[in-house]
mmCIF file of C-alpha atoms in Angstrom:
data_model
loop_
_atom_site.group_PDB
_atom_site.id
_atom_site.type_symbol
_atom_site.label_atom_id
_atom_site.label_comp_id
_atom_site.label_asym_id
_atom_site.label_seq_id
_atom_site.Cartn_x
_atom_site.Cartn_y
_atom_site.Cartn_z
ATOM 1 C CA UNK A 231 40.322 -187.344 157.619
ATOM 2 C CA UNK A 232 41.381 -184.829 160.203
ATOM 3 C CA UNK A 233 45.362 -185.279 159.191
ATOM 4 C CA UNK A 234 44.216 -184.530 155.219
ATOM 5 C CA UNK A 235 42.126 -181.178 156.256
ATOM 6 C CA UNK A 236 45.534 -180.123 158.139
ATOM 7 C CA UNK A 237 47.763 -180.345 155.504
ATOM 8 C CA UNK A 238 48.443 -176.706 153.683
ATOM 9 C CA UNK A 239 47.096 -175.861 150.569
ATOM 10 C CA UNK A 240 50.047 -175.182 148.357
ATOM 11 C CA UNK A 241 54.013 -176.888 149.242
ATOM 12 C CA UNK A 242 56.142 -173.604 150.794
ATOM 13 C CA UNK A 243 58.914 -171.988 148.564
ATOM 14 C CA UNK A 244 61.864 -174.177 148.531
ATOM 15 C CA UNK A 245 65.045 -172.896 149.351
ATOM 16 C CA UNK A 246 66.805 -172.620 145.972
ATOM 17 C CA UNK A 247 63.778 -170.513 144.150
ATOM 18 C CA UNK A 248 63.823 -168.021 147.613
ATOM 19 C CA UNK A 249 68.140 -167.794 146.758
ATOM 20 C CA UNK A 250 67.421 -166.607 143.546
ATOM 21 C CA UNK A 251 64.726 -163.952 144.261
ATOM 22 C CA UNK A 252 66.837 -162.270 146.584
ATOM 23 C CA UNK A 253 69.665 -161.836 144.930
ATOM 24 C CA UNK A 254 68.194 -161.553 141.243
ATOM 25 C CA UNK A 255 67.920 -157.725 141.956
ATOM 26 C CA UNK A 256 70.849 -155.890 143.696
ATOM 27 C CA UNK A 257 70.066 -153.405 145.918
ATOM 28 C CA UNK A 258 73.212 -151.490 145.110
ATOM 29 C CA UNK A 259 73.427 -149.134 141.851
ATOM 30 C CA UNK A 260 75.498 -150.236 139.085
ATOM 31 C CA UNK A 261 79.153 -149.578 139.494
ATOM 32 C CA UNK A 262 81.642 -151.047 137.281
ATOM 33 C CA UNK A 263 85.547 -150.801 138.557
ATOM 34 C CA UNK A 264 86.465 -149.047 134.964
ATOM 35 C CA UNK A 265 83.366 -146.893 133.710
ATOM 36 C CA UNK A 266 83.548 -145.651 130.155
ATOM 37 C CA UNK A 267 84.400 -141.936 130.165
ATOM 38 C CA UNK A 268 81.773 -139.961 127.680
ATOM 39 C CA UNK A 269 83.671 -138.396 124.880
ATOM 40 C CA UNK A 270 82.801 -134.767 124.093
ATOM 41 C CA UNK A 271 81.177 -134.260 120.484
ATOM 42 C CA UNK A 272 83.476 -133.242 118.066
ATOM 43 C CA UNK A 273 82.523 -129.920 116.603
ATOM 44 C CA UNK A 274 80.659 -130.721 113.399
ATOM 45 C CA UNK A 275 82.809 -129.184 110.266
ATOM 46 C CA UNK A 276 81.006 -128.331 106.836
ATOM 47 C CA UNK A 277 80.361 -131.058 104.920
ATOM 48 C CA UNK A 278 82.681 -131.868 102.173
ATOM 49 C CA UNK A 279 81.697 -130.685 98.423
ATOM 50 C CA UNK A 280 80.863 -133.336 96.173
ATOM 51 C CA UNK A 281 82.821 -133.615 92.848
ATOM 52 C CA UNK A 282 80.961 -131.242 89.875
ATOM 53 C CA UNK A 283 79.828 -134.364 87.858
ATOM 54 C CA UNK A 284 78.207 -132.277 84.723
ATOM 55 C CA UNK A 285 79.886 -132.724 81.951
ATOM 56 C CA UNK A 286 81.769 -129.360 81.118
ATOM 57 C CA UNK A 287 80.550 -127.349 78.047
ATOM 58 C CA UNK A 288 83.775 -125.971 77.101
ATOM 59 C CA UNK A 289 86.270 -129.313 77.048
ATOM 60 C CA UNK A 290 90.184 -128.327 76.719
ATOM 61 C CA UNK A 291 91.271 -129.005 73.256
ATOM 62 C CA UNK A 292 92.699 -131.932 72.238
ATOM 63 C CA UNK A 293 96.351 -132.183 72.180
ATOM 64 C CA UNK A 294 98.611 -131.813 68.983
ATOM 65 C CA UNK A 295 102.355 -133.457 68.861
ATOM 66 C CA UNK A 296 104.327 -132.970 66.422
ATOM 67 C CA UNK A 297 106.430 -136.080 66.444
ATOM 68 C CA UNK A 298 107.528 -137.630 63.476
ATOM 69 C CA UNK A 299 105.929 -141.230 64.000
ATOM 70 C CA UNK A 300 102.808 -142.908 64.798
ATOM 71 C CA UNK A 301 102.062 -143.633 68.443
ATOM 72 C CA UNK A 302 102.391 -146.926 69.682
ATOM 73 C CA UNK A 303 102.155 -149.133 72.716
ATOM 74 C CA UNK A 304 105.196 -150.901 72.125
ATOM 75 C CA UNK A 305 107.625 -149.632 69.671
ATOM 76 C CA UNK A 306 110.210 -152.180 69.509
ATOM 77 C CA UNK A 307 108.275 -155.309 69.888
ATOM 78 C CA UNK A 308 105.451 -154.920 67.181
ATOM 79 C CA UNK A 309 105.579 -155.230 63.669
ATOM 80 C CA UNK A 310 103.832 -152.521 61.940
ATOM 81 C CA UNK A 311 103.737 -154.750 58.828
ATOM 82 C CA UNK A 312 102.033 -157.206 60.331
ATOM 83 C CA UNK A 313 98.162 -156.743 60.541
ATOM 84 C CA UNK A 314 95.750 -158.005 62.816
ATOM 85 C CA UNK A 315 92.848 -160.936 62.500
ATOM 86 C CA UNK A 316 91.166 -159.144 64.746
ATOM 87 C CA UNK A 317 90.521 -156.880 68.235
ATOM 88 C CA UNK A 318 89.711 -157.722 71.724
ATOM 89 C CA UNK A 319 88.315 -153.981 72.180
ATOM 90 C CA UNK A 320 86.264 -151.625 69.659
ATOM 91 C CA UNK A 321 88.703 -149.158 67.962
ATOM 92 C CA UNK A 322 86.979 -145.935 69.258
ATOM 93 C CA UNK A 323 88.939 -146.742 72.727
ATOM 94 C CA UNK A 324 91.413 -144.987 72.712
ATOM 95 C CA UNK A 325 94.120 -145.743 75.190
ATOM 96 C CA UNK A 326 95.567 -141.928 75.292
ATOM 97 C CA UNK A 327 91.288 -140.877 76.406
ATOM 98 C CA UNK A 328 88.477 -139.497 74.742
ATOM 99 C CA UNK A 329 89.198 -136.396 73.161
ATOM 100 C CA UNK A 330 92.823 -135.979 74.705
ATOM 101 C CA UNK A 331 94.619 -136.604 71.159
ATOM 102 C CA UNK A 332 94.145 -134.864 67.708
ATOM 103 C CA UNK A 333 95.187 -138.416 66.143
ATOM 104 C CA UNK A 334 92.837 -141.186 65.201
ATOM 105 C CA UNK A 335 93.427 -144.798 67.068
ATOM 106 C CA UNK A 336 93.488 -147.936 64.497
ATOM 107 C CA UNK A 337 93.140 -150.455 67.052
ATOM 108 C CA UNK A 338 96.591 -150.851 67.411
ATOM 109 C CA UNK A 339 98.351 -147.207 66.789
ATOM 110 C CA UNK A 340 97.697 -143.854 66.349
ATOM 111 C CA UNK A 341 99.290 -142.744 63.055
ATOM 112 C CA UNK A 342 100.626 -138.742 62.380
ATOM 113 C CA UNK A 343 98.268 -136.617 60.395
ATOM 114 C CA UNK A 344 101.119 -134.630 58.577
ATOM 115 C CA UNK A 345 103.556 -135.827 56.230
ATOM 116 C CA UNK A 346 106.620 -136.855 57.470
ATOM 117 C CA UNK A 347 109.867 -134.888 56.106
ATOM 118 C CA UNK A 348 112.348 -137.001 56.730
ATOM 119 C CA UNK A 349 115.600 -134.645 55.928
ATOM 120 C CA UNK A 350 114.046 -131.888 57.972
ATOM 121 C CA UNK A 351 113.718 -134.501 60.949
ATOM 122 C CA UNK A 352 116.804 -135.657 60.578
ATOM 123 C CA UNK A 353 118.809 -131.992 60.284
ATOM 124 C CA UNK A 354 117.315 -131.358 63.309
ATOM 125 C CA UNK A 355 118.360 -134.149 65.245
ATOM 126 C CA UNK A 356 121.576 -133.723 64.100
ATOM 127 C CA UNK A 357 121.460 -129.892 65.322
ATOM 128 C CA UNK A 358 120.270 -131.596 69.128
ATOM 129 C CA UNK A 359 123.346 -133.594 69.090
ATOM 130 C CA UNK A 360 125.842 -130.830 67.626
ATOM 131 C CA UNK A 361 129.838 -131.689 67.390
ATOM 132 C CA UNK A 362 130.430 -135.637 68.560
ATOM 133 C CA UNK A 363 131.831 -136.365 72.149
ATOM 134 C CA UNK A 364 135.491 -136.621 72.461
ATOM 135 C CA UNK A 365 136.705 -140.042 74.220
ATOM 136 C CA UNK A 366 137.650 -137.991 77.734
ATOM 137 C CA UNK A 367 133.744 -136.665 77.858
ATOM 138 C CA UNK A 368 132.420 -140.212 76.362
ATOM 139 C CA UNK A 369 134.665 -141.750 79.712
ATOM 140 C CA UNK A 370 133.350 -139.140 82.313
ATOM 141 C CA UNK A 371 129.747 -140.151 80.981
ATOM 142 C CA UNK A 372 129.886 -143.811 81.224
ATOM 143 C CA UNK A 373 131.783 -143.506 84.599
ATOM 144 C CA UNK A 374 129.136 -141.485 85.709
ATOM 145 C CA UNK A 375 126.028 -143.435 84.922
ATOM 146 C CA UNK A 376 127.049 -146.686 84.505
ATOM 147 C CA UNK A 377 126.859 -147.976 87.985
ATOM 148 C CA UNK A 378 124.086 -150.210 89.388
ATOM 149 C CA UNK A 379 123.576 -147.209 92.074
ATOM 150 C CA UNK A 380 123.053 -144.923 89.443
ATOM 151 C CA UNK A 381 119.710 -142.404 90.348
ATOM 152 C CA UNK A 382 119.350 -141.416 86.513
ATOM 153 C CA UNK A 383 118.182 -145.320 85.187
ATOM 154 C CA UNK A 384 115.385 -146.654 83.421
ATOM 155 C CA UNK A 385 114.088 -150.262 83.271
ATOM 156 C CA UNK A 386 113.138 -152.003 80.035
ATOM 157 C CA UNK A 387 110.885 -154.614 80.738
ATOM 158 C CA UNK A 388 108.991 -157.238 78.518
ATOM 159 C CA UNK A 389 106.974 -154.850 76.653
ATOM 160 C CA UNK A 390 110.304 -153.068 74.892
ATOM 161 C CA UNK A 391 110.914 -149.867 73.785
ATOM 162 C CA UNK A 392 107.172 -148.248 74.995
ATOM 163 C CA UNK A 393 105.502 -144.617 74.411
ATOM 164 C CA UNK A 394 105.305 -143.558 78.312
ATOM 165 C CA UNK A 395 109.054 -144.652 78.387
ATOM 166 C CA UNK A 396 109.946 -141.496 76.150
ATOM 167 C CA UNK A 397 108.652 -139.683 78.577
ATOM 168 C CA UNK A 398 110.043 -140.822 81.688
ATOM 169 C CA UNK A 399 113.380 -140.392 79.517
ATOM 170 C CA UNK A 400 112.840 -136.961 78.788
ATOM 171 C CA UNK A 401 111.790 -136.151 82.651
ATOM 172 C CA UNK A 402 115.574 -137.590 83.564
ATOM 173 C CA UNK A 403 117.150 -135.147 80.745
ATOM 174 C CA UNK A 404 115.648 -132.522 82.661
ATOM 175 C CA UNK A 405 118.693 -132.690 85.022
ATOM 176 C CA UNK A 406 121.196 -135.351 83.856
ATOM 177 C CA UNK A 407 123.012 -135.595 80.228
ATOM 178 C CA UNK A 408 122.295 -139.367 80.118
ATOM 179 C CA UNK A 409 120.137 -141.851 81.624
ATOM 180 C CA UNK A 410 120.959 -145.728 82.143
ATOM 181 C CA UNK A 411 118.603 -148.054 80.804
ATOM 182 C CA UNK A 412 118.889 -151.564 81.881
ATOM 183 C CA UNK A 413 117.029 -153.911 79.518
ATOM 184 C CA UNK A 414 115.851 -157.438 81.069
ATOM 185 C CA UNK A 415 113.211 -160.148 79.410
ATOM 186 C CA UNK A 416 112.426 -160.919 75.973
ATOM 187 C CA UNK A 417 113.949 -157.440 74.484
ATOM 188 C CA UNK A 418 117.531 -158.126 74.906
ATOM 189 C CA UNK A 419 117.431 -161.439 72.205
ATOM 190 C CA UNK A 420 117.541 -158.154 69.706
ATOM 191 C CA UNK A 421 119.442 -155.245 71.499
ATOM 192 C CA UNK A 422 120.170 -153.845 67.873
ATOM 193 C CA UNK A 423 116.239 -153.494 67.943
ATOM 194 C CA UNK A 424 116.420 -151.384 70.928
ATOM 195 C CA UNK A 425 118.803 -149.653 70.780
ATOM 196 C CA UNK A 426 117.262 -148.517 67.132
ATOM 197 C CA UNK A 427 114.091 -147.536 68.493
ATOM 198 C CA UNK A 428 115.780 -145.589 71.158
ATOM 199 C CA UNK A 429 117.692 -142.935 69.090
ATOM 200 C CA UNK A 430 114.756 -143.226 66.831
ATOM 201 C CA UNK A 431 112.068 -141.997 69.077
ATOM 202 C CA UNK A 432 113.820 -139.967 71.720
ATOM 203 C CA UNK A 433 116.418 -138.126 69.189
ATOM 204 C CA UNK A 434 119.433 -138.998 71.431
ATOM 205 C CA UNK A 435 122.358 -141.467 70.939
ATOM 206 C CA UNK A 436 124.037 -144.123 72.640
ATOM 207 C CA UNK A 437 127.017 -143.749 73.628
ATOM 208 C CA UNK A 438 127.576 -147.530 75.512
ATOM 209 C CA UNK A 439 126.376 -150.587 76.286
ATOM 210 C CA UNK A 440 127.659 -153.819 77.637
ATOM 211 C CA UNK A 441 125.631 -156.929 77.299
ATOM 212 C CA UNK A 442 121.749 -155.520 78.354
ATOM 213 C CA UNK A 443 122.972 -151.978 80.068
ATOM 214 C CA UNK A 444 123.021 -148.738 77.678
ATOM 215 C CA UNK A 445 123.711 -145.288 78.822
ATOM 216 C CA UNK A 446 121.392 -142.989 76.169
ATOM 217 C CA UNK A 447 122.808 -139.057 75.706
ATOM 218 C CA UNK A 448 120.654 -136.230 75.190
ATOM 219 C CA UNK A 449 123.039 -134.276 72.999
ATOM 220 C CA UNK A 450 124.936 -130.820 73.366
ATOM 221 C CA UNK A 451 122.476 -128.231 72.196
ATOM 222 C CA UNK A 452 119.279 -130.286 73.976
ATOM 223 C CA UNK A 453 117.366 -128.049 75.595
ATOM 224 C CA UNK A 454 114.254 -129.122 78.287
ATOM 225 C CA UNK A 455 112.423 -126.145 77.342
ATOM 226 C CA UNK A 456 111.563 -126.893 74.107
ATOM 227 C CA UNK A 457 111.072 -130.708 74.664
ATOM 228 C CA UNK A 458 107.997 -132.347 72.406
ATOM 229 C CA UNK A 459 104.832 -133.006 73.778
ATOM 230 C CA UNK A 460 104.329 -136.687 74.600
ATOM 231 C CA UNK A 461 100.722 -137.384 75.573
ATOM 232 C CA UNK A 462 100.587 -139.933 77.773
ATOM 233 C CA UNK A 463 98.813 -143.659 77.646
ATOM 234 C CA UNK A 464 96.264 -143.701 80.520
ATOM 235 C CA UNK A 465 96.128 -147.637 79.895
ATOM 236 C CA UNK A 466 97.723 -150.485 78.245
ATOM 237 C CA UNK A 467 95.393 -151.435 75.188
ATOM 238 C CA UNK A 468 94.608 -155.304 74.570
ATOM 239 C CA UNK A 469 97.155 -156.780 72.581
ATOM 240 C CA UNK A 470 95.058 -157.430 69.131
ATOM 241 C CA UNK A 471 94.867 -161.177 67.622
ATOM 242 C CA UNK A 472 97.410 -162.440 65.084
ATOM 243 C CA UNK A 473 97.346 -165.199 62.991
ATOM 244 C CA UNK A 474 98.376 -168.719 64.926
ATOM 245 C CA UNK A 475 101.859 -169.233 65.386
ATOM 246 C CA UNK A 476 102.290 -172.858 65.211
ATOM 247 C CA UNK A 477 100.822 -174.792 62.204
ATOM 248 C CA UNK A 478 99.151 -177.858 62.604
ATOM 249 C CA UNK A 479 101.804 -179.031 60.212
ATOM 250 C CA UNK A 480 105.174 -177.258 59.283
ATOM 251 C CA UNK A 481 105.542 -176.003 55.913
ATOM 252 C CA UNK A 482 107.951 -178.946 54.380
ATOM 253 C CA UNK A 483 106.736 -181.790 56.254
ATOM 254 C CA UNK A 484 104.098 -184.230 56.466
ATOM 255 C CA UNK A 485 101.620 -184.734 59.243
ATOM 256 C CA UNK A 486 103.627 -187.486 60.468
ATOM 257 C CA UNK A 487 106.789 -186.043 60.402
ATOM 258 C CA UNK A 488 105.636 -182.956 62.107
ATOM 259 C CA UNK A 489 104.567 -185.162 64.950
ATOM 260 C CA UNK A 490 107.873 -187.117 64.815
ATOM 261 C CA UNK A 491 109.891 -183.426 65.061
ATOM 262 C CA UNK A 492 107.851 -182.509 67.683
ATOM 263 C CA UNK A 493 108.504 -186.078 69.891
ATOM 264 C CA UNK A 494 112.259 -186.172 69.211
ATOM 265 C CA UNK A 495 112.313 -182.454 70.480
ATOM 266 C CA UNK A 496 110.953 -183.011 74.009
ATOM 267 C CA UNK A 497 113.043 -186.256 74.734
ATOM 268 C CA UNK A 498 116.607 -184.204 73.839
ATOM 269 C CA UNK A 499 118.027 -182.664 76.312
ATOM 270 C CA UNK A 500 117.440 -179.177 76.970
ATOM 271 C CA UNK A 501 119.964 -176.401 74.539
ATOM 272 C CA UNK A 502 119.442 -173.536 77.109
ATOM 273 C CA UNK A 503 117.189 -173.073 80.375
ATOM 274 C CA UNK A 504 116.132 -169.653 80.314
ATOM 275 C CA UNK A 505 114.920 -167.717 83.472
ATOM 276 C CA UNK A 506 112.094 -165.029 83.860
ATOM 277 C CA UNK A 507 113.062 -161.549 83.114
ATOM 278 C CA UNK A 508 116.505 -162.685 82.198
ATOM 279 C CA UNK A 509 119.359 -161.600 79.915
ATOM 280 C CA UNK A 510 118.936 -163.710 76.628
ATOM 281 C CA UNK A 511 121.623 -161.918 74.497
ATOM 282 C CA UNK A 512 123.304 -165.091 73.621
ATOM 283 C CA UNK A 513 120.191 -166.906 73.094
ATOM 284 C CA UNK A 514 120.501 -166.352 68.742
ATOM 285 C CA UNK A 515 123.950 -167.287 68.733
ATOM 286 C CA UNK A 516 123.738 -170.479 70.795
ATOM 287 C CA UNK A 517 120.237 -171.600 68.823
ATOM 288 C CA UNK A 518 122.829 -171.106 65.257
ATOM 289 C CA UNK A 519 125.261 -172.903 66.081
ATOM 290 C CA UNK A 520 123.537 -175.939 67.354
ATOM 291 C CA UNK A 521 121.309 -175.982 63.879
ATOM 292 C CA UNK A 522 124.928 -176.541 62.567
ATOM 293 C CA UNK A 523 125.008 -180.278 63.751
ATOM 294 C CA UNK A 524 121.025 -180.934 65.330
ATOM 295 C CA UNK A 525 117.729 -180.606 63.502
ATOM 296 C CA UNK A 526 115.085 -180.122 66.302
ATOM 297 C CA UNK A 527 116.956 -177.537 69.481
ATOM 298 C CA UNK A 528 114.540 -177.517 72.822
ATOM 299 C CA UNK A 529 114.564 -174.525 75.155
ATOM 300 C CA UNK A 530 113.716 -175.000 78.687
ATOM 301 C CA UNK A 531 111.691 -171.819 79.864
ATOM 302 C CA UNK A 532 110.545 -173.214 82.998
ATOM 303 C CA UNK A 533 108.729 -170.513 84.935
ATOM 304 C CA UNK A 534 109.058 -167.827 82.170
ATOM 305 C CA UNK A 535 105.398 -167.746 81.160
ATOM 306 C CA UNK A 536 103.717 -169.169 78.371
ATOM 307 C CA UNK A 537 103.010 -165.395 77.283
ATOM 308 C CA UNK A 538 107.105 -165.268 77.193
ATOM 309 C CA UNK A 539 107.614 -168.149 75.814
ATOM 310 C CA UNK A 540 105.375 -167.195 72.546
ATOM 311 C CA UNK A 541 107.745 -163.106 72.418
ATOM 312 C CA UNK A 542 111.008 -165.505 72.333
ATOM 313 C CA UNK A 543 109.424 -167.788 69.766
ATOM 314 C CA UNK A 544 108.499 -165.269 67.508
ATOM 315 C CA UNK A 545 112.071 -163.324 67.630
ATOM 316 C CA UNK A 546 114.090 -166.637 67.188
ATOM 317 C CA UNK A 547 111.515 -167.518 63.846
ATOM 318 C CA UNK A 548 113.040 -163.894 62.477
ATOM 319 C CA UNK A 549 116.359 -163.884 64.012
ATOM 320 C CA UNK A 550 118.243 -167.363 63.578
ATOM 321 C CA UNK A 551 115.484 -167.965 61.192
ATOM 322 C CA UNK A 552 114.280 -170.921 62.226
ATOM 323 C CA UNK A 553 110.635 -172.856 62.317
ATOM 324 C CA UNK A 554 108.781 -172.846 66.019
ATOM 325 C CA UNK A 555 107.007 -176.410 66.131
ATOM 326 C CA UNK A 556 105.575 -176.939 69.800
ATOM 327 C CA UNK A 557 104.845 -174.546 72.674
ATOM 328 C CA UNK A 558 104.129 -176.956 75.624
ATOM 329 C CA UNK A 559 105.014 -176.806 79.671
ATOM 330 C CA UNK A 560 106.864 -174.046 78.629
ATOM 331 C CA UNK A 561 109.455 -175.746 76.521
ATOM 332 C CA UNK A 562 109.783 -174.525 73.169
ATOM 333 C CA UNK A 563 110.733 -176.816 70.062
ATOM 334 C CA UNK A 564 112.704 -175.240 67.429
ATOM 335 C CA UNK A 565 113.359 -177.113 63.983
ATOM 336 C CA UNK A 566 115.910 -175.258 61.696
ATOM 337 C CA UNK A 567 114.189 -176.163 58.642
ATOM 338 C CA UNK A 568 114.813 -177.790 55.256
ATOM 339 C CA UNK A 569 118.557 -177.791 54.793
ATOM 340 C CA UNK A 570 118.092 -178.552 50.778
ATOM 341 C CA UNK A 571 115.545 -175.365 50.031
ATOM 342 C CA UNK A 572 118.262 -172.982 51.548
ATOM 343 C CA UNK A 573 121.444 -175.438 49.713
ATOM 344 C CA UNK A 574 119.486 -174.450 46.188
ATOM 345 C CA UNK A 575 118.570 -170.840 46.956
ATOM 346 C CA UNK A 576 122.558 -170.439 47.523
ATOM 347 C CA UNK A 577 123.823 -172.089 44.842
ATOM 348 C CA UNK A 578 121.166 -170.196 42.467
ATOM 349 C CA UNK A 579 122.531 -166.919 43.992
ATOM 350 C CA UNK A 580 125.754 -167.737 43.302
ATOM 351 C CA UNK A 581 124.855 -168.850 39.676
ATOM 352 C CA UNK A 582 123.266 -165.562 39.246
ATOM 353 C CA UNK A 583 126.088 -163.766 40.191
ATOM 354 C CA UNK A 584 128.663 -165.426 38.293
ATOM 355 C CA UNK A 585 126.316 -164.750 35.401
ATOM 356 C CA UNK A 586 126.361 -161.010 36.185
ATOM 357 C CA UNK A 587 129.506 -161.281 36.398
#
């Protein structure tokens, strides 16, 4: 009884709970071996003005051109004869801005609201270009700016011929006679096109081109000052919709023998294989010449786009002519078309003509 009275109360501290009092606070004052050093306050500046965000009473007028033709996103690859199904935007948004232009957009252009005199156009151009280049100065141009390291060069893309392009052209006339314009992609199946739409819209000539590079001249009596006003696109409008390409079944065949074309066209071996962005000026004259002896001519446009593929289609359906069948893994069936229909329309041409005659 005497050894249970003895015993203490509560068990002492044991060792590892005394360790960890002692040194859970440090007697010593914080001292790090690299202590931040305190940055003095930068001087506070005024604050920054916000942007006025009232809409101002008095807007700047609209802008008034006075060039000859209807604006356009693309000038050489649309058909302004060709109308719409329908838009992927309301008309009333106007790529060029609200306001900015005194012309109306369709949707899909914004026509001129005078009449067009076409001699008075034309005299005038004509005045621009004055007395024709002699072969020395024609040579001392193309020397000039025909080079690949030529500073004075514009790059036609997919989209063609477009409206901001006549202004970057007339910015480079500023300082040079010419400018070099390299055409690449879906354009240069129809460099007659282009080259059209060129002296059309700009007013200047041509005075070379090899394969897809043309060297455009301003003319003698061009001068900056008194260059037209081009308002510019602030955005590319949606392409509208068009009518489908590819029937379900070709005009001139059966259901069945559309379906047999379009088999016998992806097992024959590939005519071309055309790249993306590439040169495709002897794309027509290859496609003719094979119709000569084949029926159904493949393209292999691996990589070019299916967006591509549908701009070559179209142009080869004018240009060869020729009937697109099938757009699929971007290969592109081409069938030439009933060989009898054109046969009679030749011979009754002829008959005509000998009747005339």
């Amino acid at each position: 009884m005497q050894k249970h009275l003895s015993r203490p109360f509560s068990n002492p501290p044991k060792p590892y709970l005394s360790y960890f009092f002692s040194h859970s606070v440090s007697k010593t004052t914080y001292d790090p071996p690299f202590s931040p050093i305190s940055k003095s306050p930068k001087p506070k500046g005024p604050k920054p003005k916000l942007p006025d965000t009232t809409p101002n009473p008095n807007p700047p007028p609209p802008l008034k051109s006075d060039l000859p033709f209807d604006f356009r996103h693309s000038y050489s690859e649309t058909d302004p004869n060709l109308e719409p199904i329908g838009f992927r935007e309301p008309k009333r948004f106007s790529p060029f801005g609200p306001g900015k232009l005194d012309r109306e957009w369709t949707g899909t252009s914004a026509p001129a609201r005078d009449e067009v005199n076409g001699c008075r156009v034309e005299e005038e151009r004509r005045r621009v270009l004055g007395d024709p280049l002699t072969e020395v100065e024609v040579g001392g141009l193309v020397e000039k700016y025909r080079h690949s390291d030529c500073a004075r060069q514009i790059n036609l893309g997919k989209n063609g011929v477009t409206h901001n392009m006549l202004d970057d052209i007339y910015n480079h006339w500023k300082r040079a006679e010419a400018v070099r314009i390299k055409c690449l992609g879906v354009p240069t199946l129809d460099m007659d096109n282009v080259c059209f739409h060129l002296e059309d819209k700009s007013g200047g000539k041509i005075i070379y081109r090899h394969i897809n590079v043309l060297i455009l001249y301003r003319g003698r009596n061009y001068d900056p000052k008194n260059r037209p006003v081009i308002p510019l696109m602030l955005w590319r409008p949606y392409a509208p919709i068009y009518p489908k390409l590819v029937k379900n079944v070709a005009d001139g065949l059966t259901f069945e023998e559309t379906k047999e074309m379009r088999n016998r066209g992806l097992h024959s071996p590939a005519l071309m294989k055309l790249t993306r962005n590439g040169v495709y000026v002897n794309v027509v004259a290859r496609v003719r010449e094979a119709f000569e002896t084949e029926e159904v001519v493949r393209l292999d446009c691996t990589h070019v786009g299916t967006s591509d593929c549908k701009r070559i289609g179209v142009k080869l359906r004018d240009l060869v002519p020729c009937v697109p069948i099938l757009f699929k893994d971007e290969q592109i069936i081409l069938w030439r078309g009933k060989r009898d229909q054109e046969l009679n329309s030749d011979i009754s041409d002829a008959n005509e003509k000998s009747l005339d005659a």
